[in-house]
Structure formats: C-alpha cells, structure tokens
JSON list of C-alpha atoms in Angstrom, two decimals:
[
{"chain": "A", "resi": 1, "resn": "THR", "atom": "CA", "xyz": [0.00, 0.00, 0.00]},
{"chain": "A", "resi": 2, "resn": "ALA", "atom": "CA", "xyz": [1.38, 3.39, -0.94]},
{"chain": "A", "resi": 3, "resn": "VAL", "atom": "CA", "xyz": [0.89, 6.37, 1.38]},
{"chain": "A", "resi": 4, "resn": "HIS", "atom": "CA", "xyz": [1.83, 9.73, -0.09]},
{"chain": "A", "resi": 5, "resn": "ILE", "atom": "CA", "xyz": [3.14, 12.23, 2.45]},
{"chain": "A", "resi": 6, "resn": "GLY", "atom": "CA", "xyz": [2.89, 15.98, 2.10]},
{"chain": "A", "resi": 7, "resn": "ARG", "atom": "CA", "xyz": [3.47, 19.02, 4.28]},
{"chain": "A", "resi": 8, "resn": "ASP", "atom": "CA", "xyz": [2.32, 22.56, 3.65]},
{"chain": "A", "resi": 9, "resn": "SER", "atom": "CA", "xyz": [1.13, 21.61, 0.15]},
{"chain": "A", "resi": 10, "resn": "ARG", "atom": "CA", "xyz": [4.55, 20.12, -0.68]},
{"chain": "A", "resi": 11, "resn": "TYR", "atom": "CA", "xyz": [5.10, 16.52, -1.64]},
{"chain": "A", "resi": 12, "resn": "MET", "atom": "CA", "xyz": [7.50, 14.92, 0.86]},
{"chain": "A", "resi": 13, "resn": "GLY", "atom": "CA", "xyz": [7.60, 11.33, -0.38]},
{"chain": "A", "resi": 14, "resn": "THR", "atom": "CA", "xyz": [5.88, 8.00, -0.43]},
{"chain": "A", "resi": 15, "resn": "LEU", "atom": "CA", "xyz": [5.74, 5.40, 2.30]},
{"chain": "A", "resi": 16, "resn": "TYR", "atom": "CA", "xyz": [5.15, 1.81, 1.19]},
{"chain": "A", "resi": 17, "resn": "ALA", "atom": "CA", "xyz": [3.66, -0.78, 3.52]},
{"chain": "A", "resi": 18, "resn": "ALA", "atom": "CA", "xyz": [3.20, -4.42, 2.62]},
{"chain": "A", "resi": 19, "resn": "ASP", "atom": "CA", "xyz": [1.20, -7.20, 4.17]},
{"chain": "A", "resi": 20, "resn": "ALA", "atom": "CA", "xyz": [3.00, -10.32, 5.21]},
{"chain": "A", "resi": 21, "resn": "PRO", "atom": "CA", "xyz": [1.25, -13.67, 4.95]},
{"chain": "A", "resi": 22, "resn": "ARG", "atom": "CA", "xyz": [-0.20, -15.00, 8.17]},
{"chain": "A", "resi": 23, "resn": "MET", "atom": "CA", "xyz": [2.26, -17.26, 9.92]},
{"chain": "A", "resi": 24, "resn": "THR", "atom": "CA", "xyz": [0.03, -20.31, 9.58]},
{"chain": "A", "resi": 25, "resn": "ALA", "atom": "CA", "xyz": [-0.81, -19.78, 5.89]},
{"chain": "A", "resi": 26, "resn": "ALA", "atom": "CA", "xyz": [2.04, -21.94, 4.55]},
{"chain": "A", "resi": 27, "resn": "THR", "atom": "CA", "xyz": [1.16, -24.79, 6.93]},
{"chain": "A", "resi": 28, "resn": "ALA", "atom": "CA", "xyz": [-2.52, -24.60, 5.98]},
{"chain": "A", "resi": 29, "resn": "ILE", "atom": "CA", "xyz": [-1.70, -24.66, 2.26]},
{"chain": "A", "resi": 30, "resn": "SER", "atom": "CA", "xyz": [0.65, -27.61, 2.70]},
{"chain": "A", "resi": 31, "resn": "ARG", "atom": "CA", "xyz": [-2.01, -29.56, 4.62]},
{"chain": "A", "resi": 32, "resn": "LEU", "atom": "CA", "xyz": [-4.67, -28.72, 2.01]},
{"chain": "A", "resi": 33, "resn": "ARG", "atom": "CA", "xyz": [-2.39, -30.07, -0.73]},
{"chain": "A", "resi": 34, "resn": "ARG", "atom": "CA", "xyz": [-1.86, -33.30, 1.24]},
{"chain": "A", "resi": 35, "resn": "LEU", "atom": "CA", "xyz": [-5.65, -33.59, 1.52]},
{"chain": "A", "resi": 36, "resn": "GLY", "atom": "CA", "xyz": [-5.92, -33.50, -2.28]},
{"chain": "A", "resi": 37, "resn": "THR", "atom": "CA", "xyz": [-6.64, -29.86, -3.07]},
{"chain": "A", "resi": 38, "resn": "GLN", "atom": "CA", "xyz": [-5.69, -29.42, -6.72]},
{"chain": "A", "resi": 39, "resn": "THR", "atom": "CA", "xyz": [-5.43, -25.66, -7.21]},
{"chain": "A", "resi": 40, "resn": "ILE", "atom": "CA", "xyz": [-4.89, -22.95, -4.61]},
{"chain": "A", "resi": 41, "resn": "GLY", "atom": "CA", "xyz": [-5.33, -19.36, -5.69]},
{"chain": "A", "resi": 42, "resn": "LEU", "atom": "CA", "xyz": [-4.87, -15.92, -4.17]},
{"chain": "A", "resi": 43, "resn": "LEU", "atom": "CA", "xyz": [-7.49, -13.34, -5.14]},
{"chain": "A", "resi": 44, "resn": "SER", "atom": "CA", "xyz": [-6.80, -9.92, -3.66]},
{"chain": "A", "resi": 45, "resn": "GLY", "atom": "CA", "xyz": [-7.59, -6.26, -3.99]},
{"chain": "A", "resi": 46, "resn": "ASP", "atom": "CA", "xyz": [-3.96, -5.40, -3.20]},
{"chain": "A", "resi": 47, "resn": "ARG", "atom": "CA", "xyz": [-1.31, -4.25, -5.68]},
{"chain": "A", "resi": 48, "resn": "ASP", "atom": "CA", "xyz": [0.28, -6.74, -8.05]},
{"chain": "A", "resi": 49, "resn": "ALA", "atom": "CA", "xyz": [3.73, -6.56, -6.44]},
{"chain": "A", "resi": 50, "resn": "ALA", "atom": "CA", "xyz": [2.36, -7.38, -2.98]},
{"chain": "A", "resi": 51, "resn": "VAL", "atom": "CA", "xyz": [0.14, -10.20, -4.22]},
{"chain": "A", "resi": 52, "resn": "SER", "atom": "CA", "xyz": [2.82, -11.83, -6.37]},
{"chain": "A", "resi": 53, "resn": "GLY", "atom": "CA", "xyz": [5.34, -11.63, -3.51]},
{"chain": "A", "resi": 54, "resn": "ILE", "atom": "CA", "xyz": [3.01, -13.28, -1.03]},
{"chain": "A", "resi": 55, "resn": "GLY", "atom": "CA", "xyz": [1.75, -15.76, -3.63]},
{"chain": "A", "resi": 56, "resn": "MET", "atom": "CA", "xyz": [5.26, -16.85, -4.54]},
{"chain": "A", "resi": 57, "resn": "GLU", "atom": "CA", "xyz": [6.25, -17.12, -0.88]},
{"chain": "A", "resi": 58, "resn": "LEU", "atom": "CA", "xyz": [3.25, -19.36, -0.19]},
{"chain": "A", "resi": 59, "resn": "GLY", "atom": "CA", "xyz": [3.54, -21.35, -3.42]},
{"chain": "A", "resi": 60, "resn": "VAL", "atom": "CA", "xyz": [0.01, -20.79, -4.68]},
{"chain": "A", "resi": 61, "resn": "ASP", "atom": "CA", "xyz": [-0.94, -21.88, -8.20]},
{"chain": "A", "resi": 62, "resn": "TYR", "atom": "CA", "xyz": [-2.98, -18.87, -9.28]},
{"chain": "A", "resi": 63, "resn": "MET", "atom": "CA", "xyz": [-2.79, -15.17, -8.40]},
{"chain": "A", "resi": 64, "resn": "ALA", "atom": "CA", "xyz": [-4.94, -12.17, -9.27]},
{"chain": "A", "resi": 65, "resn": "SER", "atom": "CA", "xyz": [-4.49, -8.67, -7.86]},
{"chain": "A", "resi": 66, "resn": "GLY", "atom": "CA", "xyz": [-6.23, -5.31, -7.84]},
{"chain": "A", "resi": 67, "resn": "LEU", "atom": "CA", "xyz": [-9.64, -6.96, -7.67]},
{"chain": "A", "resi": 68, "resn": "LEU", "atom": "CA", "xyz": [-12.89, -5.37, -6.62]},
{"chain": "A", "resi": 69, "resn": "PRO", "atom": "CA", "xyz": [-15.65, -7.75, -5.42]},
{"chain": "A", "resi": 70, "resn": "GLN", "atom": "CA", "xyz": [-16.99, -8.24, -8.97]},
{"chain": "A", "resi": 71, "resn": "GLY", "atom": "CA", "xyz": [-13.46, -8.98, -10.17]},
{"chain": "A", "resi": 72, "resn": "LYS", "atom": "CA", "xyz": [-13.10, -11.68, -7.52]},
{"chain": "A", "resi": 73, "resn": "ILE", "atom": "CA", "xyz": [-16.33, -13.24, -8.77]},
{"chain": "A", "resi": 74, "resn": "GLY", "atom": "CA", "xyz": [-14.96, -13.29, -12.32]},
{"chain": "A", "resi": 75, "resn": "GLU", "atom": "CA", "xyz": [-11.68, -14.84, -11.19]},
{"chain": "A", "resi": 76, "resn": "LEU", "atom": "CA", "xyz": [-13.51, -17.51, -9.18]},
{"chain": "A", "resi": 77, "resn": "GLU", "atom": "CA", "xyz": [-15.51, -18.37, -12.29]},
{"chain": "A", "resi": 78, "resn": "ASN", "atom": "CA", "xyz": [-12.23, -18.58, -14.26]},
{"chain": "A", "resi": 79, "resn": "LEU", "atom": "CA", "xyz": [-10.83, -20.96, -11.65]},
{"chain": "A", "resi": 80, "resn": "ARG", "atom": "CA", "xyz": [-13.96, -23.09, -11.95]},
{"chain": "A", "resi": 81, "resn": "ASP", "atom": "CA", "xyz": [-13.36, -23.36, -15.69]},
{"chain": "A", "resi": 82, "resn": "LEU", "atom": "CA", "xyz": [-9.68, -24.28, -15.21]},
{"chain": "A", "resi": 83, "resn": "THR", "atom": "CA", "xyz": [-10.18, -26.92, -12.54]},
{"chain": "A", "resi": 84, "resn": "GLU", "atom": "CA", "xyz": [-12.38, -29.89, -11.80]},
{"chain": "A", "resi": 85, "resn": "GLY", "atom": "CA", "xyz": [-14.41, -30.41, -8.68]},
{"chain": "A", "resi": 86, "resn": "MET", "atom": "CA", "xyz": [-15.74, -27.98, -6.16]},
{"chain": "A", "resi": 87, "resn": "THR", "atom": "CA", "xyz": [-14.48, -24.50, -5.36]},
{"chain": "A", "resi": 88, "resn": "ALA", "atom": "CA", "xyz": [-13.98, -23.07, -1.89]},
{"chain": "A", "resi": 89, "resn": "PHE", "atom": "CA", "xyz": [-13.30, -19.43, -1.11]},
{"chain": "A", "resi": 90, "resn": "VAL", "atom": "CA", "xyz": [-11.82, -18.18, 2.15]},
{"chain": "A", "resi": 91, "resn": "GLY", "atom": "CA", "xyz": [-12.35, -14.56, 3.15]},
{"chain": "A", "resi": 92, "resn": "ASP", "atom": "CA", "xyz": [-12.90, -12.25, 6.07]},
{"chain": "A", "resi": 93, "resn": "GLY", "atom": "CA", "xyz": [-13.99, -8.88, 4.74]},
{"chain": "A", "resi": 94, "resn": "ILE", "atom": "CA", "xyz": [-17.13, -7.22, 3.47]},
{"chain": "A", "resi": 95, "resn": "ASN", "atom": "CA", "xyz": [-15.62, -7.27, -0.05]},
{"chain": "A", "resi": 96, "resn": "ASP", "atom": "CA", "xyz": [-15.50, -11.07, 0.14]},
{"chain": "A", "resi": 97, "resn": "ALA", "atom": "CA", "xyz": [-19.22, -11.59, 0.82]},
{"chain": "A", "resi": 98, "resn": "PRO", "atom": "CA", "xyz": [-20.35, -11.90, -2.83]},
{"chain": "A", "resi": 99, "resn": "VAL", "atom": "CA", "xyz": [-17.60, -14.43, -3.62]},
{"chain": "A", "resi": 100, "resn": "LEU", "atom": "CA", "xyz": [-18.25, -16.40, -0.42]},
{"chain": "A", "resi": 101, "resn": "ARG", "atom": "CA", "xyz": [-21.86, -16.71, -1.55]},
{"chain": "A", "resi": 102, "resn": "LEU", "atom": "CA", "xyz": [-20.90, -17.81, -5.08]},
{"chain": "A", "resi": 103, "resn": "ALA", "atom": "CA", "xyz": [-18.33, -20.46, -4.15]},
{"chain": "A", "resi": 104, "resn": "ASP", "atom": "CA", "xyz": [-19.44, -24.05, -3.64]},
{"chain": "A", "resi": 105, "resn": "VAL", "atom": "CA", "xyz": [-18.12, -23.69, -0.10]},
{"chain": "A", "resi": 106, "resn": "GLY", "atom": "CA", "xyz": [-17.63, -20.22, 1.39]},
{"chain": "A", "resi": 107, "resn": "ILE", "atom": "CA", "xyz": [-15.41, -20.09, 4.48]},
{"chain": "A", "resi": 108, "resn": "ALA", "atom": "CA", "xyz": [-15.30, -16.95, 6.64]},
{"chain": "A", "resi": 109, "resn": "VAL", "atom": "CA", "xyz": [-12.22, -16.81, 8.86]},
{"chain": "A", "resi": 110, "resn": "GLY", "atom": "CA", "xyz": [-12.17, -14.82, 12.08]},
{"chain": "A", "resi": 111, "resn": "GLY", "atom": "CA", "xyz": [-15.13, -14.29, 14.35]},
{"chain": "A", "resi": 112, "resn": "LEU", "atom": "CA", "xyz": [-14.41, -10.57, 14.21]},
{"chain": "A", "resi": 113, "resn": "GLY", "atom": "CA", "xyz": [-14.72, -10.50, 10.42]},
{"chain": "A", "resi": 114, "resn": "SER", "atom": "CA", "xyz": [-17.45, -8.50, 8.76]},
{"chain": "A", "resi": 115, "resn": "ASP", "atom": "CA", "xyz": [-21.04, -9.49, 9.43]},
{"chain": "A", "resi": 116, "resn": "ALA", "atom": "CA", "xyz": [-21.67, -9.64, 5.67]},
{"chain": "A", "resi": 117, "resn": "ALA", "atom": "CA", "xyz": [-18.87, -12.21, 5.20]},
{"chain": "A", "resi": 118, "resn": "ILE", "atom": "CA", "xyz": [-20.05, -14.30, 8.13]},
{"chain": "A", "resi": 119, "resn": "GLU", "atom": "CA", "xyz": [-23.63, -14.26, 6.88]},
{"chain": "A", "resi": 120, "resn": "ALA", "atom": "CA", "xyz": [-22.63, -15.17, 3.31]},
{"chain": "A", "resi": 121, "resn": "ALA", "atom": "CA", "xyz": [-20.33, -18.04, 4.32]},
{"chain": "A", "resi": 122, "resn": "ASP", "atom": "CA", "xyz": [-21.26, -21.71, 4.57]},
{"chain": "A", "resi": 123, "resn": "VAL", "atom": "CA", "xyz": [-18.57, -22.30, 7.21]},
{"chain": "A", "resi": 124, "resn": "VAL", "atom": "CA", "xyz": [-17.40, -19.81, 9.84]},
{"chain": "A", "resi": 125, "resn": "ILE", "atom": "CA", "xyz": [-14.10, -20.38, 11.62]},
{"chain": "A", "resi": 126, "resn": "MET", "atom": "CA", "xyz": [-14.29, -18.26, 14.75]},
{"chain": "A", "resi": 127, "resn": "THR", "atom": "CA", "xyz": [-10.53, -17.78, 15.09]},
{"chain": "A", "resi": 128, "resn": "ASP", "atom": "CA", "xyz": [-7.92, -16.35, 12.73]},
{"chain": "A", "resi": 129, "resn": "GLU", "atom": "CA", "xyz": [-6.07, -19.69, 12.67]},
{"chain": "A", "resi": 130, "resn": "LEU", "atom": "CA", "xyz": [-5.79, -20.68, 9.01]},
{"chain": "A", "resi": 131, "resn": "GLU", "atom": "CA", "xyz": [-4.80, -24.24, 9.94]},
{"chain": "A", "resi": 132, "resn": "ARG", "atom": "CA", "xyz": [-8.45, -24.73, 10.92]},
{"chain": "A", "resi": 133, "resn": "ILE", "atom": "CA", "xyz": [-9.33, -24.71, 7.21]},
{"chain": "A", "resi": 134, "resn": "PRO", "atom": "CA", "xyz": [-7.80, -28.17, 6.54]},
{"chain": "A", "resi": 135, "resn": "ASP", "atom": "CA", "xyz": [-9.37, -29.30, 9.83]},
{"chain": "A", "resi": 136, "resn": "THR", "atom": "CA", "xyz": [-12.81, -28.44, 8.42]},
{"chain": "A", "resi": 137, "resn": "VAL", "atom": "CA", "xyz": [-12.07, -30.57, 5.35]},
{"chain": "A", "resi": 138, "resn": "ILE", "atom": "CA", "xyz": [-11.17, -33.51, 7.59]},
{"chain": "A", "resi": 139, "resn": "VAL", "atom": "CA", "xyz": [-14.30, -33.06, 9.73]},
{"chain": "A", "resi": 140, "resn": "ALA", "atom": "CA", "xyz": [-16.49, -32.79, 6.61]},
{"chain": "A", "resi": 141, "resn": "ARG", "atom": "CA", "xyz": [-15.03, -36.01, 5.19]},
{"chain": "A", "resi": 142, "resn": "LYS", "atom": "CA", "xyz": [-15.53, -37.85, 8.49]},
{"chain": "A", "resi": 143, "resn": "THR", "atom": "CA", "xyz": [-19.11, -36.58, 8.69]},
{"chain": "A", "resi": 144, "resn": "LYS", "atom": "CA", "xyz": [-19.84, -37.72, 5.14]},
{"chain": "A", "resi": 145, "resn": "ARG", "atom": "CA", "xyz": [-18.37, -41.14, 5.92]},
{"chain": "A", "resi": 146, "resn": "ARG", "atom": "CA", "xyz": [-20.57, -41.44, 9.05]},
{"chain": "A", "resi": 147, "resn": "VAL", "atom": "CA", "xyz": [-23.68, -40.51, 7.04]},
{"chain": "A", "resi": 148, "resn": "TYR", "atom": "CA", "xyz": [-22.92, -43.25, 4.49]},
{"chain": "A", "resi": 149, "resn": "GLU", "atom": "CA", "xyz": [-22.26, -45.79, 7.27]},
{"chain": "A", "resi": 150, "resn": "ASN", "atom": "CA", "xyz": [-25.52, -44.89, 9.00]},
{"chain": "A", "resi": 151, "resn": "VAL", "atom": "CA", "xyz": [-27.59, -45.09, 5.81]},
{"chain": "A", "resi": 152, "resn": "ILE", "atom": "CA", "xyz": [-26.10, -48.48, 4.91]},
{"chain": "A", "resi": 153, "resn": "LEU", "atom": "CA", "xyz": [-26.64, -49.81, 8.45]},
{"chain": "A", "resi": 154, "resn": "ILE", "atom": "CA", "xyz": [-30.26, -48.62, 8.59]},
{"chain": "A", "resi": 155, "resn": "LEU", "atom": "CA", "xyz": [-31.12, -49.94, 5.12]},
{"chain": "A", "resi": 156, "resn": "ALA", "atom": "CA", "xyz": [-29.46, -53.30, 5.84]},
{"chain": "A", "resi": 157, "resn": "VAL", "atom": "CA", "xyz": [-31.35, -53.81, 9.11]},
{"chain": "A", "resi": 158, "resn": "LYS", "atom": "CA", "xyz": [-34.67, -52.65, 7.62]},
{"chain": "A", "resi": 159, "resn": "GLY", "atom": "CA", "xyz": [-34.16, -54.85, 4.55]},
{"chain": "A", "resi": 160, "resn": "LEU", "atom": "CA", "xyz": [-33.37, -57.85, 6.74]},
{"chain": "A", "resi": 161, "resn": "LEU", "atom": "CA", "xyz": [-36.45, -57.25, 8.89]},
{"chain": "A", "resi": 162, "resn": "LEU", "atom": "CA", "xyz": [-38.62, -56.75, 5.82]},
{"chain": "A", "resi": 163, "resn": "ALA", "atom": "CA", "xyz": [-37.46, -60.08, 4.42]},
{"chain": "A", "resi": 164, "resn": "LEU", "atom": "CA", "xyz": [-37.90, -61.87, 7.76]},
{"chain": "A", "resi": 165, "resn": "GLY", "atom": "CA", "xyz": [-41.32, -60.27, 8.22]},
{"chain": "A", "resi": 166, "resn": "ALA", "atom": "CA", "xyz": [-42.42, -61.37, 4.76]},
{"chain": "A", "resi": 167, "resn": "LEU", "atom": "CA", "xyz": [-41.38, -64.92, 5.64]},
{"chain": "A", "resi": 168, "resn": "GLY", "atom": "CA", "xyz": [-43.28, -64.71, 8.93]},
{"chain": "A", "resi": 169, "resn": "MET", "atom": "CA", "xyz": [-40.07, -65.08, 10.95]},
{"chain": "A", "resi": 170, "resn": "ALA", "atom": "CA", "xyz": [-39.98, -61.59, 12.56]},
{"chain": "A", "resi": 171, "resn": "PRO", "atom": "CA", "xyz": [-42.76, -60.56, 14.94]},
{"chain": "A", "resi": 172, "resn": "LEU", "atom": "CA", "xyz": [-43.82, -56.91, 15.24]},
{"chain": "A", "resi": 173, "resn": "TRP", "atom": "CA", "xyz": [-41.98, -56.40, 18.53]},
{"chain": "A", "resi": 174, "resn": "ALA", "atom": "CA", "xyz": [-38.71, -57.47, 16.85]},
{"chain": "A", "resi": 175, "resn": "ALA", "atom": "CA", "xyz": [-39.21, -54.89, 14.10]},
{"chain": "A", "resi": 176, "resn": "VAL", "atom": "CA", "xyz": [-39.90, -52.13, 16.67]},
{"chain": "A", "resi": 177, "resn": "PHE", "atom": "CA", "xyz": [-36.91, -53.18, 18.77]},
{"chain": "A", "resi": 178, "resn": "ALA", "atom": "CA", "xyz": [-34.64, -53.34, 15.72]},
{"chain": "A", "resi": 179, "resn": "ASP", "atom": "CA", "xyz": [-35.85, -49.94, 14.50]},
{"chain": "A", "resi": 180, "resn": "THR", "atom": "CA", "xyz": [-35.06, -48.33, 17.86]},
{"chain": "A", "resi": 181, "resn": "GLY", "atom": "CA", "xyz": [-31.81, -50.25, 18.16]},
{"chain": "A", "resi": 182, "resn": "VAL", "atom": "CA", "xyz": [-30.55, -49.25, 14.72]},
{"chain": "A", "resi": 183, "resn": "LEU", "atom": "CA", "xyz": [-31.41, -45.61, 15.50]},
{"chain": "A", "resi": 184, "resn": "LEU", "atom": "CA", "xyz": [-29.32, -45.78, 18.68]},
{"chain": "A", "resi": 185, "resn": "LEU", "atom": "CA", "xyz": [-26.46, -47.42, 16.77]},
{"chain": "A", "resi": 186, "resn": "ALA", "atom": "CA", "xyz": [-26.59, -44.65, 14.16]},
{"chain": "A", "resi": 187, "resn": "VAL", "atom": "CA", "xyz": [-26.46, -41.98, 16.88]},
{"chain": "A", "resi": 188, "resn": "LEU", "atom": "CA", "xyz": [-23.53, -43.70, 18.59]},
{"chain": "A", "resi": 189, "resn": "ASN", "atom": "CA", "xyz": [-21.74, -44.05, 15.26]},
{"chain": "A", "resi": 190, "resn": "SER", "atom": "CA", "xyz": [-22.25, -40.34, 14.61]},
{"chain": "A", "resi": 191, "resn": "LEU", "atom": "CA", "xyz": [-20.82, -39.46, 18.02]},
{"chain": "A", "resi": 192, "resn": "ARG", "atom": "CA", "xyz": [-17.54, -41.12, 17.03]},
{"chain": "A", "resi": 193, "resn": "ALA", "atom": "CA", "xyz": [-16.86, -38.14, 14.76]},
{"chain": "A", "resi": 194, "resn": "TYR", "atom": "CA", "xyz": [-17.43, -35.75, 17.67]},
{"chain": "A", "resi": 195, "resn": "TYR", "atom": "CA", "xyz": [-14.93, -37.52, 19.91]},
{"chain": "A", "resi": 196, "resn": "SER", "atom": "CA", "xyz": [-12.28, -38.24, 17.30]},
{"chain": "A", "resi": 197, "resn": "LYS", "atom": "CA", "xyz": [-9.31, -35.93, 16.94]},
{"chain": "A", "resi": 198, "resn": "VAL", "atom": "CA", "xyz": [-8.81, -33.95, 13.75]}
]
C-alpha cells in the first residue's frame, strides 16, 4: 500500500507498507495439498507486487491482484473453468461476501470479520487460525463417511427385517426393537466423529 506524504502543500515522499502472509498460511496450504486440493489461488484487492510476492512465498498456483468484489467473482468463475471439482473461497472482509456466496463452499475466517462475510459463508471459523481450514475438510469427510455408514446400516437392518417379516419369521416387537436399536447405533456411530481428533 502506498501512502503519499505531504506538508504545507509540498510533496515529501511515499511510504510503502506491505502485508506479510499470516504465519500459519504456509502450513494450511501444505495440509490442504496433502488432503488432495488441486489448485490454490490468491485473489486480492492489493497491488500486483504485494500479491505476487506473497503468492510466490506461499507457493500458490494462481494469483490475481487489484480486484474489486466483482473482479473476484470473475476470477472464481475462471478458476472453476480451469479446474475440476468444487471450489472453496476463504475470506474475512465485506468485499469477500459476494464471492463467499458464489463459491461451492464459502469459508469466513475470524469471528471478528465482517457481518456480511459471516452471513454469506457456509462455514465460519471463529478464530484467525488458518490451519483450521484443513481441519474443516477432515471433519467434513468424516461426517460424510458417518452418514454413508448410517444409511447403509439402517437400510441393511430394515431390509433384513422386511425379508424376515415377509417370511413370517420376525414378529412386530422385533421390528420395533430393531428400528429403535438401529437408531441408537446410528447416533452412537455419529458421536464417534465428535470424539475423534482432527
């Protein structure tokens, strides 16, 4: 960011300030790559020199600078065309709200971020710790796995009881007991995700 300094209507000089990447950004990006993330981009409203410096330091695949909110939307759509799979966008400011809404998964970082970003996001990480982003991927995958396990368990038990009932081998009380039992098993299976470490 350039700050022009003047005194008594005279130009004194320019002061340049640059953002440094958050300390945990490199770790978060490395973990996301290990989890199978194909393309990581940096979309920013900052100057090109600042964005390319940070992007190269972090090793991102795609960089775009000087973007207004509509420009970020266009770049996200470009990334969608270049890559396969879902897109996620991480942001914390009011300028990020439209892109957070457009992405397949919008992630707002920082509980003190703008209300617009938090409202637009699908996931809100209440701290500024970027390493929580890969943690959310892990939790989402575990949750999806538990849902599949529960559906398969419930369908298997219900199918078995349906077959036994059709053959006259399962009384009504057994079906009620099995229905309640399979529900409890599904709840207990789901709780495993809560108690497992990320």
